[in-house]
XYZ file of C-alpha atoms in Angstrom:
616
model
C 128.937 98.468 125.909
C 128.443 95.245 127.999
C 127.308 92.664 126.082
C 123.470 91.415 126.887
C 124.759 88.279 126.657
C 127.203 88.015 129.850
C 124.495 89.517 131.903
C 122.816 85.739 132.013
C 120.070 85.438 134.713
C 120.931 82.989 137.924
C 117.395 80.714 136.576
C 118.937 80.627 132.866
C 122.071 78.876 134.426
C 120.107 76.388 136.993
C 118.045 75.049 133.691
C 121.022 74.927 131.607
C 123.026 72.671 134.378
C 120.053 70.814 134.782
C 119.002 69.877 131.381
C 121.954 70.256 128.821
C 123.474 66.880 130.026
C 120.295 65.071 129.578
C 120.219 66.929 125.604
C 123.596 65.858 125.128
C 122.769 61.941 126.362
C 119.360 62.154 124.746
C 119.144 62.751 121.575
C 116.434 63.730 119.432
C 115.102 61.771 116.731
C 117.437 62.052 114.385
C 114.784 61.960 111.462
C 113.660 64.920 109.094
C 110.136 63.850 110.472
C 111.249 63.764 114.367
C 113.279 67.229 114.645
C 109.960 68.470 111.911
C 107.522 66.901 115.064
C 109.348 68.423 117.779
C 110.085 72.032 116.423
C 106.185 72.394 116.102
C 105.931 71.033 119.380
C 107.724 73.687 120.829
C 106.652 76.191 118.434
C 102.731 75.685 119.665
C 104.178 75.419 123.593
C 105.475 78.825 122.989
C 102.780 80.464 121.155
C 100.657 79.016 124.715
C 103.381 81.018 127.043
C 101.359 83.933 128.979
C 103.762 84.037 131.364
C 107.134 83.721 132.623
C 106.989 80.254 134.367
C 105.388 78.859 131.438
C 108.222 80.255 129.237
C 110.527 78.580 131.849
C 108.845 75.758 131.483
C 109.418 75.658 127.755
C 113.307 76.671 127.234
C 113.553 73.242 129.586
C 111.418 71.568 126.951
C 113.826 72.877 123.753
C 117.652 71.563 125.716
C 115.756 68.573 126.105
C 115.199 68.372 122.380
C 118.241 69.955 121.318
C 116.837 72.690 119.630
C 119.031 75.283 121.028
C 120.206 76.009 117.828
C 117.091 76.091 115.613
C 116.481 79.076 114.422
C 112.699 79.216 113.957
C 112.169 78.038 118.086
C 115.105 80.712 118.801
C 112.860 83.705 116.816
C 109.842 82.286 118.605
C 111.458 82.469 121.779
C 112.912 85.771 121.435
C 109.179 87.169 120.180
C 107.334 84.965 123.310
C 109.971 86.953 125.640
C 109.444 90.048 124.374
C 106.060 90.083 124.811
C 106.115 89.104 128.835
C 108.909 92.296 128.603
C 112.238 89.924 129.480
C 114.266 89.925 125.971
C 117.163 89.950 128.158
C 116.267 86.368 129.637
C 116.093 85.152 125.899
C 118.978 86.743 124.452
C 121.102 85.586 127.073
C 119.814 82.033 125.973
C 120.228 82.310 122.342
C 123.358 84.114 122.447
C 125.012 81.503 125.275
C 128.421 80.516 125.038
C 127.441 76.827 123.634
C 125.140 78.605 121.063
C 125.867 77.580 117.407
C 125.438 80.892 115.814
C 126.677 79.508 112.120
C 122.270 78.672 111.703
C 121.471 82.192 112.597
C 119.297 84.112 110.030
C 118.293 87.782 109.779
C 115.106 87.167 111.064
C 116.288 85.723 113.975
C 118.107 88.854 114.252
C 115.553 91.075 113.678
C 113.448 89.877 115.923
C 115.636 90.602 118.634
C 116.480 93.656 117.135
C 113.053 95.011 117.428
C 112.423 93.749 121.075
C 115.439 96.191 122.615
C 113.799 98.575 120.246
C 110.661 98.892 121.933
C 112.171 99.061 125.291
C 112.692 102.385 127.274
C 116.114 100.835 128.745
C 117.495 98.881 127.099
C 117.706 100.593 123.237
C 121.139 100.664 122.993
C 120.995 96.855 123.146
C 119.325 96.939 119.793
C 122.630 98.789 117.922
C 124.719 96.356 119.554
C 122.975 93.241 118.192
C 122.713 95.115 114.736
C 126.786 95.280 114.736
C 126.582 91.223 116.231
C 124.685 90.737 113.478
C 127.304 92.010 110.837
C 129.559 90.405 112.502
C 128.298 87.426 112.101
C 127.825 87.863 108.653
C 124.242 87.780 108.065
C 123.030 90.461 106.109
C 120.227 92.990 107.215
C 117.153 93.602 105.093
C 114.615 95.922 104.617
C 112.812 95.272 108.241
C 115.614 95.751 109.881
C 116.357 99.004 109.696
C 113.141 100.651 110.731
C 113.824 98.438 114.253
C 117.417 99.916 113.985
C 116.419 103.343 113.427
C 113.759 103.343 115.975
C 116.849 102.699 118.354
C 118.503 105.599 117.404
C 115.184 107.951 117.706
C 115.057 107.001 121.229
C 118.394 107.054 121.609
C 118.434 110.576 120.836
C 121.908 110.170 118.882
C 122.073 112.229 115.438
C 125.950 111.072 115.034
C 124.817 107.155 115.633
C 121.625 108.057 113.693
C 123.755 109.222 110.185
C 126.393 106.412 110.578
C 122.901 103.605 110.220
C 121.677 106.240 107.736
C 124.803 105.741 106.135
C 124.694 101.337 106.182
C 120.980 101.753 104.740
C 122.399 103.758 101.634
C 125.150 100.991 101.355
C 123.066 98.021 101.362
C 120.580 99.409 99.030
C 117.700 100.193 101.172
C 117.023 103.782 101.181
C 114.686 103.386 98.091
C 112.186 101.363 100.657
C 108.960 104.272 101.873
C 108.690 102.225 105.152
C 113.098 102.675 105.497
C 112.570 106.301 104.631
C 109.635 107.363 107.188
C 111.332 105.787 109.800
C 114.693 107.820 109.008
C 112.859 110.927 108.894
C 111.416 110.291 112.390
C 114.569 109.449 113.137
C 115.978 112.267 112.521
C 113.618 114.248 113.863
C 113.610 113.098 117.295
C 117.496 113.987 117.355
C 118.868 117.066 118.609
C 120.051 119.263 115.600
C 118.457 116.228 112.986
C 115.312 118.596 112.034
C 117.168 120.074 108.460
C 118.729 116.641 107.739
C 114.507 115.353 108.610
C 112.779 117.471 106.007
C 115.833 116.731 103.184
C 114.990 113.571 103.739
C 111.099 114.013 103.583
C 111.658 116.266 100.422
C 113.794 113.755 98.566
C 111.104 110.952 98.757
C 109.673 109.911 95.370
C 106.412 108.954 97.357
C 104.783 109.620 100.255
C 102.029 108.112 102.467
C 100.441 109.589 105.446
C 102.707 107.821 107.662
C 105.564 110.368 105.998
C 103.569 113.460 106.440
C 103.116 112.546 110.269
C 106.668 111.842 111.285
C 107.782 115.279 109.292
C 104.665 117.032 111.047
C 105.423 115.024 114.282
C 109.099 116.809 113.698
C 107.930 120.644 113.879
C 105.426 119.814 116.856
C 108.155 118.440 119.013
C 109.989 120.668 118.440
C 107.300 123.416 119.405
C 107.510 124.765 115.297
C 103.379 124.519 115.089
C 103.657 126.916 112.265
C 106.171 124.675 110.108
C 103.604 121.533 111.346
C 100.488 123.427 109.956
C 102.323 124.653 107.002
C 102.906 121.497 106.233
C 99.904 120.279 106.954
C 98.329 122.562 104.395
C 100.856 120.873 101.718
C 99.712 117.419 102.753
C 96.296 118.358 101.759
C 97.001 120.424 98.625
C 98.655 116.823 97.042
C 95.523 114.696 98.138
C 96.766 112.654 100.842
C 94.778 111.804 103.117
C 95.461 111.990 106.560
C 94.733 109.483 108.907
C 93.883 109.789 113.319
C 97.793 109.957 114.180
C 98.329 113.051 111.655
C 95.058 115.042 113.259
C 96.444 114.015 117.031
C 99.491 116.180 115.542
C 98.162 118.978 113.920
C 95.510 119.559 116.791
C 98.308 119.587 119.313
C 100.102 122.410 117.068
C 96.616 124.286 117.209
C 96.746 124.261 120.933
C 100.716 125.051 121.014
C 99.480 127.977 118.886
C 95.879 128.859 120.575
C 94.600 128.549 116.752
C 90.981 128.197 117.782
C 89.191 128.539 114.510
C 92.029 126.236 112.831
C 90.856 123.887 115.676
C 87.705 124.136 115.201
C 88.459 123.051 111.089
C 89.704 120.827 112.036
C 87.210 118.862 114.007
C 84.881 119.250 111.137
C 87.711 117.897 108.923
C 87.670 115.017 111.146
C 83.876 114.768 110.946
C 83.538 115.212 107.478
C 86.763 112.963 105.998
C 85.292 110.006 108.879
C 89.096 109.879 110.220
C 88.996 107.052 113.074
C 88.044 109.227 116.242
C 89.789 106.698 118.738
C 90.351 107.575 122.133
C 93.778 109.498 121.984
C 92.303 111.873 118.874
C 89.441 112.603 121.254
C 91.565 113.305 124.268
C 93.556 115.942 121.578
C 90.208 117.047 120.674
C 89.547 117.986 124.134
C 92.770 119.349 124.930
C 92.570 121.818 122.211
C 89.468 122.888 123.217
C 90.271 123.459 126.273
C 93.473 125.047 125.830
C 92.394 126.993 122.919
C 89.278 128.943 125.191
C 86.062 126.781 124.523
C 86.584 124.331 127.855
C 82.487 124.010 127.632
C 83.249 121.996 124.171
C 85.834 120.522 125.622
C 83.884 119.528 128.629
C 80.946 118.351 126.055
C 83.073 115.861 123.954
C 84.490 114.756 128.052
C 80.374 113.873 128.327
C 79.567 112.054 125.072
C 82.823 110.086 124.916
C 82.121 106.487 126.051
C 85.243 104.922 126.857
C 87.711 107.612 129.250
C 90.879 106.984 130.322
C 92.806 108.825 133.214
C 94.181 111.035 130.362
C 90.393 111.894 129.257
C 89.863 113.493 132.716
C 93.205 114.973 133.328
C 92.854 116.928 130.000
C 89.654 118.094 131.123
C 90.773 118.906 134.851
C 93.819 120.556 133.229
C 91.682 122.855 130.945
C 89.224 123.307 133.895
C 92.498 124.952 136.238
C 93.353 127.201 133.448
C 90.205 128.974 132.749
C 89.960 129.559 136.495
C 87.001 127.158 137.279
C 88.712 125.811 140.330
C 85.569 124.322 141.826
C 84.380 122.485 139.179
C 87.845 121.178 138.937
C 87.520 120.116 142.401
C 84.012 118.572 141.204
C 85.237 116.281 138.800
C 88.055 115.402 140.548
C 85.687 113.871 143.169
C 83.448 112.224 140.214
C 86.642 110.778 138.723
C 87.534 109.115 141.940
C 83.473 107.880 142.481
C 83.815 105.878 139.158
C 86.426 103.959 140.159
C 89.354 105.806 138.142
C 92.467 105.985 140.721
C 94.273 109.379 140.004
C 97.965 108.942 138.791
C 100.598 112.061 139.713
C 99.440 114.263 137.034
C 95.634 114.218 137.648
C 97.193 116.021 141.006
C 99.557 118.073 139.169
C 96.048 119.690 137.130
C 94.221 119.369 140.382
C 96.676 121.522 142.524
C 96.938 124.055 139.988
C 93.413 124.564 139.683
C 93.593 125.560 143.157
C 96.267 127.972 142.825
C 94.483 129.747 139.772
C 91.173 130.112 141.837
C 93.046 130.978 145.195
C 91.778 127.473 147.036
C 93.898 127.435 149.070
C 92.370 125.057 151.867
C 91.239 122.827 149.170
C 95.309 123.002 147.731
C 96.436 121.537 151.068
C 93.831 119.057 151.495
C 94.260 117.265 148.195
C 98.303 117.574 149.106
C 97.568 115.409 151.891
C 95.043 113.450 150.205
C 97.396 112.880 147.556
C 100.261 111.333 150.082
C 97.982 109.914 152.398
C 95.194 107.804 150.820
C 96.847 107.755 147.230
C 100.446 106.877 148.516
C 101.755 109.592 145.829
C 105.263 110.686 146.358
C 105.409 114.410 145.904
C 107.121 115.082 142.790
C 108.677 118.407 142.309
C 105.604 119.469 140.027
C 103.606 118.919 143.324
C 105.317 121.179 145.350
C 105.732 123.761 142.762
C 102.036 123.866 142.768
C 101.716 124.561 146.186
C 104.111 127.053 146.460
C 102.423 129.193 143.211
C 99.331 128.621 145.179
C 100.433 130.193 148.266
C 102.346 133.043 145.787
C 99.527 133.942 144.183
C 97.317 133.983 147.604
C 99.857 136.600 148.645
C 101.748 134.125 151.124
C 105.145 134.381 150.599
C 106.429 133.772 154.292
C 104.396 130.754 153.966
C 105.541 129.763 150.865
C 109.057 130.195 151.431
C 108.603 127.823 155.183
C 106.904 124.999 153.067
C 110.446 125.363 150.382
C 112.210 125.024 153.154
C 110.397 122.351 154.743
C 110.244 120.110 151.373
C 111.548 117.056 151.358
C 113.331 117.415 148.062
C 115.549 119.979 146.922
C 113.725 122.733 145.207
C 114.200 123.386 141.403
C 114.748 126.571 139.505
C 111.287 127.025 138.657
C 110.207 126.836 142.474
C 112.874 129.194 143.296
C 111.592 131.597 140.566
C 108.193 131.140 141.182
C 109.058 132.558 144.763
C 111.517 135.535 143.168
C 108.622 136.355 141.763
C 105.959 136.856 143.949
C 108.935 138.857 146.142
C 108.799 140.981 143.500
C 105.010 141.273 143.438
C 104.365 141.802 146.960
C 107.168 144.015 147.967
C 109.607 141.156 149.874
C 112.432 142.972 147.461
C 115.690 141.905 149.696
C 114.450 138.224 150.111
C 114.107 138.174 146.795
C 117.444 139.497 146.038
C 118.543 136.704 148.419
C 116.612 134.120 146.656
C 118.012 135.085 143.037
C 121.528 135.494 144.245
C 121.582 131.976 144.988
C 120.105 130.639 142.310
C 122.455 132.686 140.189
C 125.493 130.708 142.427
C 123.444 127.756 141.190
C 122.817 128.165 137.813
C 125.483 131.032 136.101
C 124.383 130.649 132.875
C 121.035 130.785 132.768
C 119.373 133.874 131.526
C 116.332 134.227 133.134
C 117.837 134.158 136.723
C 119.986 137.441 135.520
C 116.227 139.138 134.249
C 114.714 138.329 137.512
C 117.428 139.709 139.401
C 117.621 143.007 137.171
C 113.760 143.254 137.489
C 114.581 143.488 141.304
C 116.892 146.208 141.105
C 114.383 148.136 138.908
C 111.705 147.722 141.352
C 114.336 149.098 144.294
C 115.365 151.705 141.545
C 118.709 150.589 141.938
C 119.775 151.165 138.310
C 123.627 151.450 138.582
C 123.386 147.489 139.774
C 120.864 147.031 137.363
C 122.965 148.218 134.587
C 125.736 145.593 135.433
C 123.539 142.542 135.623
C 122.538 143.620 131.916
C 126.042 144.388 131.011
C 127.309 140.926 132.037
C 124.749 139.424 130.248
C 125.435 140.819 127.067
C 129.254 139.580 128.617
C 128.186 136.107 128.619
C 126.054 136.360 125.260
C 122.505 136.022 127.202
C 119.709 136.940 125.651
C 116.218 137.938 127.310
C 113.383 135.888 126.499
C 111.056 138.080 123.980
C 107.599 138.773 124.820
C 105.290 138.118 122.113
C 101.453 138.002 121.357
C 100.028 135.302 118.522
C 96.285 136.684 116.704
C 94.706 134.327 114.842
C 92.375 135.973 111.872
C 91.236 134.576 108.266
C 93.606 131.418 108.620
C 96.742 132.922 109.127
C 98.609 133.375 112.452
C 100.441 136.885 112.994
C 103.020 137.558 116.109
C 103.712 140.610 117.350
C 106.979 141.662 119.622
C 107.460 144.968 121.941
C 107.650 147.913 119.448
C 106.967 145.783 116.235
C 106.969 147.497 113.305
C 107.411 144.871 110.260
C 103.586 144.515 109.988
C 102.055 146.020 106.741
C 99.761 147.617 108.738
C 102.418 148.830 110.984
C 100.998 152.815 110.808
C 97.346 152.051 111.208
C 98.418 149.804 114.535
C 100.101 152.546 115.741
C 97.983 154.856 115.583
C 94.962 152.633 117.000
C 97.135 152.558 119.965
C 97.241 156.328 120.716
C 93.662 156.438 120.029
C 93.109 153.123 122.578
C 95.720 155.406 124.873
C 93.441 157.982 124.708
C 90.523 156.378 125.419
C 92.121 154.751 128.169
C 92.916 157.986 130.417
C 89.282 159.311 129.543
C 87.887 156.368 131.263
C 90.282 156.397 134.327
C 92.673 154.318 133.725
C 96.070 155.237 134.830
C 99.358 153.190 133.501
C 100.880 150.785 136.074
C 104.124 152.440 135.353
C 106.462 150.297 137.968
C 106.136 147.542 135.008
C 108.715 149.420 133.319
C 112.564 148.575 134.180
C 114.127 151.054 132.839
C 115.341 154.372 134.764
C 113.329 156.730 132.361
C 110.697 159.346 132.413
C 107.224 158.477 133.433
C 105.922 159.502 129.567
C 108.529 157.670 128.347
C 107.306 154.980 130.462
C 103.769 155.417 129.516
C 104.925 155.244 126.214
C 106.974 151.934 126.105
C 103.713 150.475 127.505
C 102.024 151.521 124.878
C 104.248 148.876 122.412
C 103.829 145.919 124.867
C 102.915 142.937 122.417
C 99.563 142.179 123.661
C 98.356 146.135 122.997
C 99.538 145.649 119.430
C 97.582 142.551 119.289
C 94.518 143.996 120.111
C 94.887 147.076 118.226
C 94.974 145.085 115.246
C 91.960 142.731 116.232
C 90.512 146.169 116.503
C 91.363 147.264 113.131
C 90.415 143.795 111.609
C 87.665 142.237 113.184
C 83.932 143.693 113.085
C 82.369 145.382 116.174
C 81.168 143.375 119.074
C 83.614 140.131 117.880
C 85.482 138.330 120.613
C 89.044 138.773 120.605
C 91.324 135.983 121.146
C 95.526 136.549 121.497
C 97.824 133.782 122.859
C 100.509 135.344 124.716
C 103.926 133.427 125.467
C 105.041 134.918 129.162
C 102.952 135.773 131.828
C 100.375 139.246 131.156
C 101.801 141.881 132.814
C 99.838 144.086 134.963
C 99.598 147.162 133.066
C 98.709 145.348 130.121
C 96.059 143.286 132.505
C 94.252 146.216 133.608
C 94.238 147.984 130.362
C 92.125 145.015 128.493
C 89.986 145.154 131.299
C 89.564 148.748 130.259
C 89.447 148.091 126.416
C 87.281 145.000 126.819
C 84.269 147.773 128.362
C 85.251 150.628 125.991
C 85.247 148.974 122.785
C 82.653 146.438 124.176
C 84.641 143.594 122.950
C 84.947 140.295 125.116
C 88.777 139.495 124.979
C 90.264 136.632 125.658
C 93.851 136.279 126.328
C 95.898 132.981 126.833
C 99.015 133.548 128.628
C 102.046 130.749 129.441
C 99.471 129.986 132.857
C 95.996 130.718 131.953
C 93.086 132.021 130.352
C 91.603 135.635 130.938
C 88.860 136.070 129.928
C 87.910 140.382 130.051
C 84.292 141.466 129.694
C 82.314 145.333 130.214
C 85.775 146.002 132.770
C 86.257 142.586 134.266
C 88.339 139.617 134.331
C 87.706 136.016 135.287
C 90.757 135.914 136.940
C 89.519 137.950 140.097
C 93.301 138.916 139.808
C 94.777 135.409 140.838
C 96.269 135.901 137.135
């Protein structure tokens, strides 16, 4: 690594030529008084500097008084810098080549230290001044690990992060709660550090709220909601009490998990315990809302909140798009922009998907245009990935494919797939062979290009080929993506796979389903059989429908719930169309109002309908 220090800015030179001659001919008062008077001279300069000219303006001030080597101006300096976001200019100063480093101290280091930690570029500059610092000779303390380790969490570098882990057990410092949070976040924002995390976290003597977060923080990265409210339940069964960042965590595992009622608790919680509501634990109070099925709460809390920021409305326009109000998405769009608040990338990102889930199309390429035109937003490839699902679901694949082809980036996998798959949906089978081919060329070991490929040949019935895409899957060790369907009821959250049968009630589910099968035929409904990719019989087909997750689901909301309850199941892929039509079926047979989150958006099925209108 390069040190910061050689990479000395052209200014830092001209002021050093101009002014370390005059320090060298000019002393300062030589007196303990003098160097006292001038070292709180500079000291209250600095503490003035706003900005960088100022700052300028006083490392001219501290050659001409000599104090390049005092270590109390030098930490001031480096903390003054840090704050106007140019560390580099002051380390490059401190750490010159005429720089008397025998004076330094730890806090001088530390302070340095911490100011590459809390960059986004420039982390790696922090480990390097940590092993300057030894170097030297000056020993580290207990604040300067947490800077160090903060490093190595953004750093994403589990090997790096155990050999610090390994210096703060040397020097005696892994007995220190503030040491030990920050190792377990640490750890837990490294790939494969989750295990060595929570041995951590169980190992502590004692621990505040700050260690419950990062270990909670952990799981929800990492998309384990379960393991986050899990332990959130343990964090409240020893009596500590959480604070705003902890409920920011567990409501974002409630909406990774769709657990509405556990959402809902939790919001009381927050009511009742009189945990800080600042603005980011109402923006996760809104999200959940929203993304848990209540976008009306959500869109209540939006109203009473006083100060909004542009993540306040983007939540809300989010949760608008996937409940299918398009229009009122539109609406607040417009009211965001008549206050004032100037919409960043992802306001258009929810905005443009709003429009594909309620088929607005004109209004999708307006707000494109807007969005280059009058915003000066450069597409990302979220944008157009929006626009081309819009045009997908709208049934426009030719025009869809023209606007990939006219992009002026090169399209992702997911745009490529999102076009395989309307191919697939509206009968363009050999451009969508075409399409998946390539990507396959593109991207050989990916899994899901292989499914979407083999889902093509089922559609053509061309099983022999379909056979071999499986068989070199299983060649290469891929493995399809699961479908699965999450049920919240009393507290606890159950899955459910294709043809599960390791629930207790595993018999009684079963047979609800032949009895919802039944009912099904007697009211019309005839099984969308094509969503089955295997070269079987049609009652065998009929049959393996039957199992799909999200009919297991229901059967056991049906089994467990009273009559005339809403359901609510959280599904992780896309609803398939069988399994769409039959709740639309079930919701007016059983008269239940079912509401089903899949990995796009809310349905929401009631007496035969869907609030889809089928742009699901």
């Amino acid at each position: 690594m390069q040190s910061p220090a050689t990479r000395t800015p052209k200014l830092f030179r001209t002021i050093t030529t101009a002014t370390v001659t005059t320090s060298l001919h000019n002393p300062p008062n030589s007196t303990t008084t003098g160097n006292r008077e001038a070292e709180q001279s500079c000291l209250a300069l600095l503490h003035s500097c706003n900005t960088l000219p100022k700052l300028f303006q006083t490392h001219t001030y501290i050659l001409k008084l000599g104090l390049q080597n005092n270590p109390l101006v030098l930490t001031k300096f480096a903390s003054t810098s840090s704050d106007l976001e140019d560390i580099d200019y002051a380390s490059s100063f401190i750490f010159s080549p005429r720089s008397d480093t025998r004076l330094y101290d730890t806090f001088l280091f530390n302070t340095v230290i911490r100011a590459y930690a809390q960059t986004t570029h420039s982390r790696e500059n922090a480990l390097w001044f940590y092993r300057v610092m030894l170097g030297y000779g000056v020993l580290p303390n207990k604040f300067t690990y947490p800077f160090v380790l903060k490093a190595c969490a953004g750093l994403g570098s589990l090997n790096l992060g155990k050999s610090v882990h390994g210096s703060v057990v040397k020097f005696g410092f892994d007995d220190d709660v503030h040491v030990q949070n920050t190792t377990v976040h640490m750890y837990c924002c490294c790939n494969g550090g989750i295990n060595y995390a929570r041995k951590v976290f169980d190992e502590m003597p004692k621990l505040d709220s700050v260690s419950w977060s990062a270990m909670i923080g952990g799981y929800v990265r990492l998309g384990w909601s379960s393991d986050a409210i899990g332990l959130f339940r343990k964090m409240q069964m020893v009596g500590v009490r959480p604070d705003e960042i902890t409920m920011v965590l567990v409501l974002s595992a409630c909406t990774d998990l769709g657990a509405f009622e556990l959402g809902k608790w939790v919001e009381s919680y927050i009511e009742k315990e009189g945990v800080q509501k600042n603005v980011e634990l109402c923006n996760a109070l809104i999200d959940m809302f929203a993304k848990c099925g209540d976008v009306d709460k959500a869109l209540k809390l939006f109203r009473d909140m006083s100060g909004r920021t542009i993540v306040t409305w983007t939540s809300v326009i989010v949760g608008l798009a996937m409940h299918g109000r398009g229009l009122e998405a539109v609406s607040l769009f417009e009211e965001m922009i008549g206050t004032g608040v100037a919409p960043d990338d992802v306001a258009f990102i929810g905005l443009l998907s709003a429009c594909s889930h309620s088929g607005l199309v004109e209004n999708g390429r307006k707000y494109f245009d807007l969005m280059i035109k009058r915003f000066k937003i450069v597409p990302k490839i979220e944008h157009y990935g929006c626009m081309v699902d819009m045009f997908c679901r709208a049934g426009l694949v030719k025009e869809a494919l023209e606007f990939v082809q006219n992009m002026h980036i090169e399209p992702n996998p997911i745009v490529l797939r999102t076009l395989i798959s309307a191919c697939r949906a509206h009968g363009e089978l050999k451009l969508g062979e075409s399409i998946t081919k390539q990507l396959i060329r593109n991207e050989p070991m990916h899994e899901s290009n292989y499914v979407l490929l083999s889902n093509i040949y089922a559609k053509m019935s061309h099983w022999e080929k379909k056979t071999k895409i499986r068989e070199l899957m299983d060649k290469r060790g891929m493995k399809k993506i699961p479908g699965s369907t999450m049920i919240e009821l009393d507290n606890k959250i159950y899955e459910f796979v294709a043809g599960d049968k390791s629930h207790g009630q595993s018999k009684e589910i079963y047979e609800m389903v032949d009895e919802m099968g039944r009912e099904l035929k007697r009211a019309g409904y005839a099984p969308t059989t094509s969503e089955v990719l295997q070269d079987i019989d049609e009652e065998d087909k009929e049959d393996a429908l039957n199992r799909h997750s999200e009919k297991l689901a229901i059967a056991f909301a049906l089994l467990n719930t009273q009559p005339g309850t809403p359901i609510r199941i959280v599904k992780n892929l896309r609803v398939c169309s069988d399994c769409h039509s039959a709740t639309k079926f079930i919701s007016k047979i059983y008269n239940r109002e079912i509401v089903v989150r899949d990995r796009n958006r809310f349905h929401y099925f009631k007496e035969g309908l869907c609030s889809c209108g089928d742009f699901w």
